[in-house]
Every structure is written in C-alpha cells, then in structure tokens.
Short mmCIF file of C-alpha atoms in Angstrom, two decimals:
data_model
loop_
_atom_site.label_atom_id
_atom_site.label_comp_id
_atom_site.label_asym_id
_atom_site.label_seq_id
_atom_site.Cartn_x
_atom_site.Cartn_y
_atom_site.Cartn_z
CA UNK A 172 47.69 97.47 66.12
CA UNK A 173 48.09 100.06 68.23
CA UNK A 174 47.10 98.71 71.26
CA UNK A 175 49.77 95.57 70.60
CA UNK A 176 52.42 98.48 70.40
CA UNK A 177 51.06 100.16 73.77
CA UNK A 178 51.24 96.85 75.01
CA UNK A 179 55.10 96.00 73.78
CA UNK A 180 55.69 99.28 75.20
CA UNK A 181 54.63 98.60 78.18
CA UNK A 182 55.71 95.15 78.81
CA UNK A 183 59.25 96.65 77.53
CA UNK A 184 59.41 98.99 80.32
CA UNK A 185 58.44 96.46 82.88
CA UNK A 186 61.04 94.10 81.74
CA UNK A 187 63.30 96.78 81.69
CA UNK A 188 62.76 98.11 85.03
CA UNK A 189 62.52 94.59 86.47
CA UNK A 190 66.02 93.83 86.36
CA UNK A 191 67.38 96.97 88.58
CA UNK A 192 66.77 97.15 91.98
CA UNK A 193 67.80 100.65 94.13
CA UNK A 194 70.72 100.30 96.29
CA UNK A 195 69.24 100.60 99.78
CA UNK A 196 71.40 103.26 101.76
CA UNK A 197 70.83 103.38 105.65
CA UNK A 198 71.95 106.82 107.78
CA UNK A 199 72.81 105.85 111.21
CA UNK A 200 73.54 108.75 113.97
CA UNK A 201 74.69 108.58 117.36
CA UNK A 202 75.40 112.28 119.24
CA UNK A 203 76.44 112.74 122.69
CA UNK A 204 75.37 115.97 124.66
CA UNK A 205 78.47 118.66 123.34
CA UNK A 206 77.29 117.40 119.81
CA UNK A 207 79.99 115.08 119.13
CA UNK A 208 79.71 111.82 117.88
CA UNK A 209 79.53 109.13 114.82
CA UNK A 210 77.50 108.99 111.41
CA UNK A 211 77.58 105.35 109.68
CA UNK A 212 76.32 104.98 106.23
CA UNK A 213 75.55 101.67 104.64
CA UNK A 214 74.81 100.58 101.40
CA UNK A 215 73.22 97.41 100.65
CA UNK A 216 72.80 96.46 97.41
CA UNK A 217 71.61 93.21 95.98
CA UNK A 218 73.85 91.25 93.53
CA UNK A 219 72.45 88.62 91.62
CA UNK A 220 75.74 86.25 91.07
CA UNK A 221 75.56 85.28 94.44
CA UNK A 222 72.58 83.29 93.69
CA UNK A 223 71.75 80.05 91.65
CA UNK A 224 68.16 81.14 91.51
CA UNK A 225 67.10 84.61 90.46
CA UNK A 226 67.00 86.82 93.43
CA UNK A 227 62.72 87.48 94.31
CA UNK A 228 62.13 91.11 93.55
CA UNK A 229 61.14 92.94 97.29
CA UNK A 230 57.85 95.01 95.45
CA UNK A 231 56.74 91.17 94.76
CA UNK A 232 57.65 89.03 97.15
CA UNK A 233 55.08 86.15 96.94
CA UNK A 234 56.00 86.40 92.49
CA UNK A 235 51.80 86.83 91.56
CA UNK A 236 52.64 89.77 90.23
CA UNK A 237 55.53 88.93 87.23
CA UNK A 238 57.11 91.90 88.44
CA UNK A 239 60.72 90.37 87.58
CA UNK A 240 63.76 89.09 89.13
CA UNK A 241 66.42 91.50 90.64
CA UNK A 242 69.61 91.67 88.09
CA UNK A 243 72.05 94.50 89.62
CA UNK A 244 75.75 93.25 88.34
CA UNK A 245 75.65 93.92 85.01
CA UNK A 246 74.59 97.50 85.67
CA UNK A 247 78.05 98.19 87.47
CA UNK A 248 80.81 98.17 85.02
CA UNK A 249 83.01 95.61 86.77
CA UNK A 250 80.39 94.36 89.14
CA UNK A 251 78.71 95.05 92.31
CA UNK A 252 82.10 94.76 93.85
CA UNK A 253 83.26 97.76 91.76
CA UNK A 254 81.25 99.88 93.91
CA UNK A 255 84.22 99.47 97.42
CA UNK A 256 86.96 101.10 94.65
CA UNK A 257 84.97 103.96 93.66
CA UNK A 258 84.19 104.32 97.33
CA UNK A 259 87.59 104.28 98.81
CA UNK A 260 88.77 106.51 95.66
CA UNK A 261 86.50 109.29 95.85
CA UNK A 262 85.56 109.47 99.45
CA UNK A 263 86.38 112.77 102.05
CA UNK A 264 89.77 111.71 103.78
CA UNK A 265 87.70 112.15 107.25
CA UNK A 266 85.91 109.44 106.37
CA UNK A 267 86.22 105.95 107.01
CA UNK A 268 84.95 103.03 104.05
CA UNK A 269 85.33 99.64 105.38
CA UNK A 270 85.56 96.89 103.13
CA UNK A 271 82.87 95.17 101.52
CA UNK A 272 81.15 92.48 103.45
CA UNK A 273 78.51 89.88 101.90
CA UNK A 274 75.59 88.01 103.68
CA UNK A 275 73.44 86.01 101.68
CA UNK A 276 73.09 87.90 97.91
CA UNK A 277 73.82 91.20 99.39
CA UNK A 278 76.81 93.05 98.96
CA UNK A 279 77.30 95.87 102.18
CA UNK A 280 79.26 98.97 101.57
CA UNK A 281 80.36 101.04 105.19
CA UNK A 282 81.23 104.42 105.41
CA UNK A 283 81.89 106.30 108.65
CA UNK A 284 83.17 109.32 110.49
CA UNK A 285 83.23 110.58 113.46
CA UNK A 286 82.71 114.76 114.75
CA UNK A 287 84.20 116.38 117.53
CA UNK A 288 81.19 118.84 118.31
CA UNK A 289 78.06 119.69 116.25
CA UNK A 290 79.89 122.40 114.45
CA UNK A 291 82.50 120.10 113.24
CA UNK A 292 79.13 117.84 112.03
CA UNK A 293 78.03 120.58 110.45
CA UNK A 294 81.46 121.82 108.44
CA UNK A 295 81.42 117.97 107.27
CA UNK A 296 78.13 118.02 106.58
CA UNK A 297 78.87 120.89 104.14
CA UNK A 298 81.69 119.78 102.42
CA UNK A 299 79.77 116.19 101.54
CA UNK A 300 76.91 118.87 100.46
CA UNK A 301 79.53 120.77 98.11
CA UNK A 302 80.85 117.54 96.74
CA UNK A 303 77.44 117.24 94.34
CA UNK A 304 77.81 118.79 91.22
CA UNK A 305 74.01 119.17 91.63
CA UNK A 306 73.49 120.94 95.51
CA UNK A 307 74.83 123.42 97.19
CA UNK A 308 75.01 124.61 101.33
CA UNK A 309 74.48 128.03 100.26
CA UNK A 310 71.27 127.05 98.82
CA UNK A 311 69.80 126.05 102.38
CA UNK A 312 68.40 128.89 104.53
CA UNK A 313 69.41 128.57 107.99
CA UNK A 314 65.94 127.27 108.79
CA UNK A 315 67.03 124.24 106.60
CA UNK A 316 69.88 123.30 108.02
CA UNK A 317 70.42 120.80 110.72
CA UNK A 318 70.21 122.02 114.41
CA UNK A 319 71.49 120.94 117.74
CA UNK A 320 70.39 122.67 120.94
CA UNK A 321 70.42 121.99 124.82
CA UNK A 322 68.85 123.26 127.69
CA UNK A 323 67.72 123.19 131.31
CA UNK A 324 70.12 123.09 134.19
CA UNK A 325 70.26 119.50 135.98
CA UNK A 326 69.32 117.88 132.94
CA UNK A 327 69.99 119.30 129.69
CA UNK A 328 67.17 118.48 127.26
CA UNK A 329 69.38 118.58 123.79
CA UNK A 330 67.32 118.83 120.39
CA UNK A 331 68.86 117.50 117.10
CA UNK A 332 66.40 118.36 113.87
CA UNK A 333 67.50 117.24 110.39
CA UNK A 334 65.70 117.14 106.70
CA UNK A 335 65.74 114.12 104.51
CA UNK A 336 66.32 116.71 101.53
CA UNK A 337 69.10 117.86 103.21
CA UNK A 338 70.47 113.98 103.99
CA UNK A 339 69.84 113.44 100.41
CA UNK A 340 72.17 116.18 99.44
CA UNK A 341 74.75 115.03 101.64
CA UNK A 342 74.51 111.16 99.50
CA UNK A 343 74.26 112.93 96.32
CA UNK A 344 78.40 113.06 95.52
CA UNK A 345 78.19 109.16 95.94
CA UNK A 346 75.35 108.39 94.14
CA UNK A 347 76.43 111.16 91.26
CA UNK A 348 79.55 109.38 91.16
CA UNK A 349 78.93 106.19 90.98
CA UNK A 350 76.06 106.81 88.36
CA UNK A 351 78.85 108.60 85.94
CA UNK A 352 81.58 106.41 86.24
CA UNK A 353 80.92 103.15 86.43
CA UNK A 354 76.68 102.86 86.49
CA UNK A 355 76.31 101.20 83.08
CA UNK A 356 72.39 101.91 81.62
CA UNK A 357 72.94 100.54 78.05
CA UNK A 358 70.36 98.06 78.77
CA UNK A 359 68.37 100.76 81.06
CA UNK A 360 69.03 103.52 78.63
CA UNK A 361 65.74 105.53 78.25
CA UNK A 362 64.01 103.76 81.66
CA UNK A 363 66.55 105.04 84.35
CA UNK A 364 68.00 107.58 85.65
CA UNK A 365 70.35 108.65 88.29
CA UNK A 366 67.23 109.04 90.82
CA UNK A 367 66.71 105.20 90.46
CA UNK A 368 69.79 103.86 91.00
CA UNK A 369 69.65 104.40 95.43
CA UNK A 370 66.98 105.30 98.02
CA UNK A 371 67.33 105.75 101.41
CA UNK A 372 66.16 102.94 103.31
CA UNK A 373 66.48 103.81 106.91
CA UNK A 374 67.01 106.75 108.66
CA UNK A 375 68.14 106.11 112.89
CA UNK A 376 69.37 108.87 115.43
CA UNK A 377 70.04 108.23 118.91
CA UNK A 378 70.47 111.06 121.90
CA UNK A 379 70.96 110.80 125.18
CA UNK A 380 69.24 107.27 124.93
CA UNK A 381 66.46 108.59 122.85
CA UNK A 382 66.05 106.98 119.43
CA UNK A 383 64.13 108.23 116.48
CA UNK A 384 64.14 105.97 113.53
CA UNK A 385 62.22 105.32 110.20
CA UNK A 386 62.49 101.98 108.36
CA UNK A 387 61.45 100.84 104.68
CA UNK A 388 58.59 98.56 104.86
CA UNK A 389 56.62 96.23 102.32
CA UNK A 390 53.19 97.35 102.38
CA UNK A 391 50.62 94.98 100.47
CA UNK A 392 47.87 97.30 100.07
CA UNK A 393 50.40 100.22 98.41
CA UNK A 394 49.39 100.94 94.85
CA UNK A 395 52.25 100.14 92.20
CA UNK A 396 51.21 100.51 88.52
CA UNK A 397 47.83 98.78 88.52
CA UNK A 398 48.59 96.22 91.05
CA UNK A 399 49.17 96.84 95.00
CA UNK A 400 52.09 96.25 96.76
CA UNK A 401 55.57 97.87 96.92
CA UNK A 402 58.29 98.32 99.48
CA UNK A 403 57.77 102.46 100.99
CA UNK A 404 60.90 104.26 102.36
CA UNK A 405 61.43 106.94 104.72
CA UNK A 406 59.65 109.93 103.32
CA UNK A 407 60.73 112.66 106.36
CA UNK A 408 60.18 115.63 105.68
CA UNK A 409 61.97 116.18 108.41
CA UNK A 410 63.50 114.34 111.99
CA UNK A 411 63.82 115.34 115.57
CA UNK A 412 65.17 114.18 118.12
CA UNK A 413 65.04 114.96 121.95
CA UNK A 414 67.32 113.07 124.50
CA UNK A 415 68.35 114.41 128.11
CA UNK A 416 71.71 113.86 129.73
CA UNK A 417 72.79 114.88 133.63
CA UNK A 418 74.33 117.83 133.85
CA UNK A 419 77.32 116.98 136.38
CA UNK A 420 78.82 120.45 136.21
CA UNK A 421 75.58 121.84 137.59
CA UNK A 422 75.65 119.41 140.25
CA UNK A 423 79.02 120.06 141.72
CA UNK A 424 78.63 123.72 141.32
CA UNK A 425 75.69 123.32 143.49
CA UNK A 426 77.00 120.72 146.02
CA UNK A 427 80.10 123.32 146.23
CA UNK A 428 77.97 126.03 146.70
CA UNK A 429 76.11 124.36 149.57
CA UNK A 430 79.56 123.18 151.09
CA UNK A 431 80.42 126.54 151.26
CA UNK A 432 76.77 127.78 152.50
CA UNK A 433 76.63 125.44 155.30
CA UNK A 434 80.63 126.30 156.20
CA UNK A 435 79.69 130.00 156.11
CA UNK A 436 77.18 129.40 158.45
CA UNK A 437 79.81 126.95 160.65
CA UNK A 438 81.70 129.69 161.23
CA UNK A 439 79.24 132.48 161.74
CA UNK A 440 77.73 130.13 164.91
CA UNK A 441 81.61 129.84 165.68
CA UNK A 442 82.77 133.46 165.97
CA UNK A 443 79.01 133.81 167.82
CA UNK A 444 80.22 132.12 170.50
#
C-alpha cells in the first residue's frame, strides 16, 4: 500500500509539473566604446491555445519519456496574453515594451532601453535591481557589480564583465510581479514556485564586434529524474567580454603633432638659410 501511495505521489507531481513550462527570457547587449548602448529583453513563452495538438514538451522531445504536454494559459489569469498589460503597467518609464508578437505557439514579449554611457547602464541597472521586493544593489560588493573598462592608446581594448546572479536580480521585479498578480498556481499549488515560472535562456553581448553568448541547449545524455534528457540554460557564473575599437582622437593628436614636428623643422632649415 504504501508503495501505490509513493507511486500516486509521484505520478501526481509529474502530471503536475508536466503542464507548466518556464518562460524562456533572453538578455541581449550591444555597447559601443564610451559605454553607451541598448539592452533587449525577450520573453518567450509557450501558449498552448495556439495549437490543435498539445504542444511536445522541450525536456522530451521525441515523447518516450511521458513527460507531458506543455499547458501555460491557464496558469496566467487572463491568458498568456495577460502577460503585455502587466508589462506595459509596471515597467521603468525608460523602458521600452513592444507589443506582443506570435510565431507558431509562442507568444514574444520585448522590452528595451537604451544608456547613454556605462554609468547611466549602471544607475538603470540599479533601479531594475531595487524594483524586487527580494534584492537589493546595496547587497552587491563592488567586486559584484558589472564593469566596463578601456585601454591602450590606438586601439582601446574595452572590458565589459557581468554576473548571471546579478542579471537575475535585475529580472526579478518582472518575474515577482507577474508571479503575484496574475500567475495563477491553484492547479500547481504545492509543486511550484516563483523560481519555476522563468529561466534565462540566452545570455548575448556584443563589443566592438566581439560577441560573447550562451544559449539553452537540449542535451540527451543530461540526467532528469531517472531518465536522461533535459533542455540546460546558461549557468554563468559570470561573462566577459573584450572588443577593441580605433581610437581616432589618438590618431589626429598624433598626425597633428607630426604636422607640427615636420613644420618646426620646415622652418628651422628656413631661417638656416
């Protein structure tokens, strides 16, 4: 008897789990070389009224495994599509939220802004931080926090280094949000929590034509439960970055230089004669 109720429990929580799949949130980061530039953040999420035929679940693609369909819309109180309002409601004023787009059964949600140097990425940076009931920029040393740094003197080599706690943090008054007002676990209750509901998915900065980038990937030999196979994300720690741009300043400043050199010496030879 027992082991029929270890196994009710069990198939319970597979069932249960089966029919919510994470929303997939991408980070994507361009900087130019006085640290200004664009962050885009998408959210994908899969919503099962857009299909006829339950949607394959990613962790078992080839369906050996009876690991479940993916059922996402009757999580979100109002539907997937209930996700854009709570979005253009709550987000920073700085920031940009597009409206959602569909391909195939997935439902894309685009937010954006732009920073005028790496200390205006940084003071927006902080305020998304701040905007989690659960983290805090205070609680990152300065070790933690993201850098930006350039040197050399024809071509600056600039350095960007970032956490994926940290880009975590910076998601958290979305995903917070979004779990408390209109995430709807009555069915879940007990099997998930806020930590389920999102993962980020992909993780892409480019400098100075430099890309560093870390994608989600199926892997059939991963161990899930007591079978193998499950989609892995980005797991960090931590990102860097190292792009070079020409430093045109330091060219003219030498090309004047050498005008002036070689017209120096012009009229040295001059007054010589």
């Amino acid at each position: 008897m027992k082991r029929v109720i270890s196994l009710l429990i069990t198939l319970t929580l597979v069932f249960a789990l089966a029919g919510c799949w994470a929303g997939e949130v991408s980070v994507d980061t361009t900087f130019e070389k006085d640290g200004s530039g664009t962050r885009t953040i998408v959210l994908a999420v899969m919503d099962d009224t857009l299909s006829t035929t339950p949607i394959t679940n990613p962790d078992d693609p080839d369906g050996t495994e009876g690991k479940g369909a993916v059922i996402n819309n009757q999580h979100i109180t109002g539907g997937i599509a209930a996700i854009y309002t709570w979005l253009d409601d709550n987000a920073p004023t700085w920031m940009t939220v597009e409206a959602m787009t569909t391909e195939g059964v997935t439902r894309y949600f685009e937010l954006s802004y732009t920073f005028t140097s790496f200390e205006d990425f940084l003071a927006k940076y902080e305020e998304l931080v701040d905007l989690s009931p659960s983290a805090a920029w205070a609680d990152y040393t300065a070790d933690e926090l993201p850098t930006f740094e350039c040197e050399g003197l024809f071509t600056n080599a600039c350095t960007f280094n970032e956490s994926i706690d940290l880009v975590n943090a910076s998601l958290d008054w979305a995903v917070d949000g979004i779990w408390t007002d209109i995430y709807d676990e009555s069915t879940l209750a007990g099997y998930v929590t806020k930590a389920d509901i999102s993962v980020l998915s992909s993780y892409k900065v480019t400098l100075g034509g430099k890309v560093v980038e870390e994608v989600s990937a199926f892997d059939p030999d991963a161990v899930d439960g007591e079978g193998t196979g499950k989609v892995l994300y980005p797991t960090g720690p931590t990102w860097e970055v190292v792009g070079e741009f020409p430093n045109t300043t330091a060219y003219v400043i030498t090309a004047v230089i050498a005008v002036v050199v070689v017209a120096g010496g012009v009229l040295v030879v001059i007054k010589k004669k």
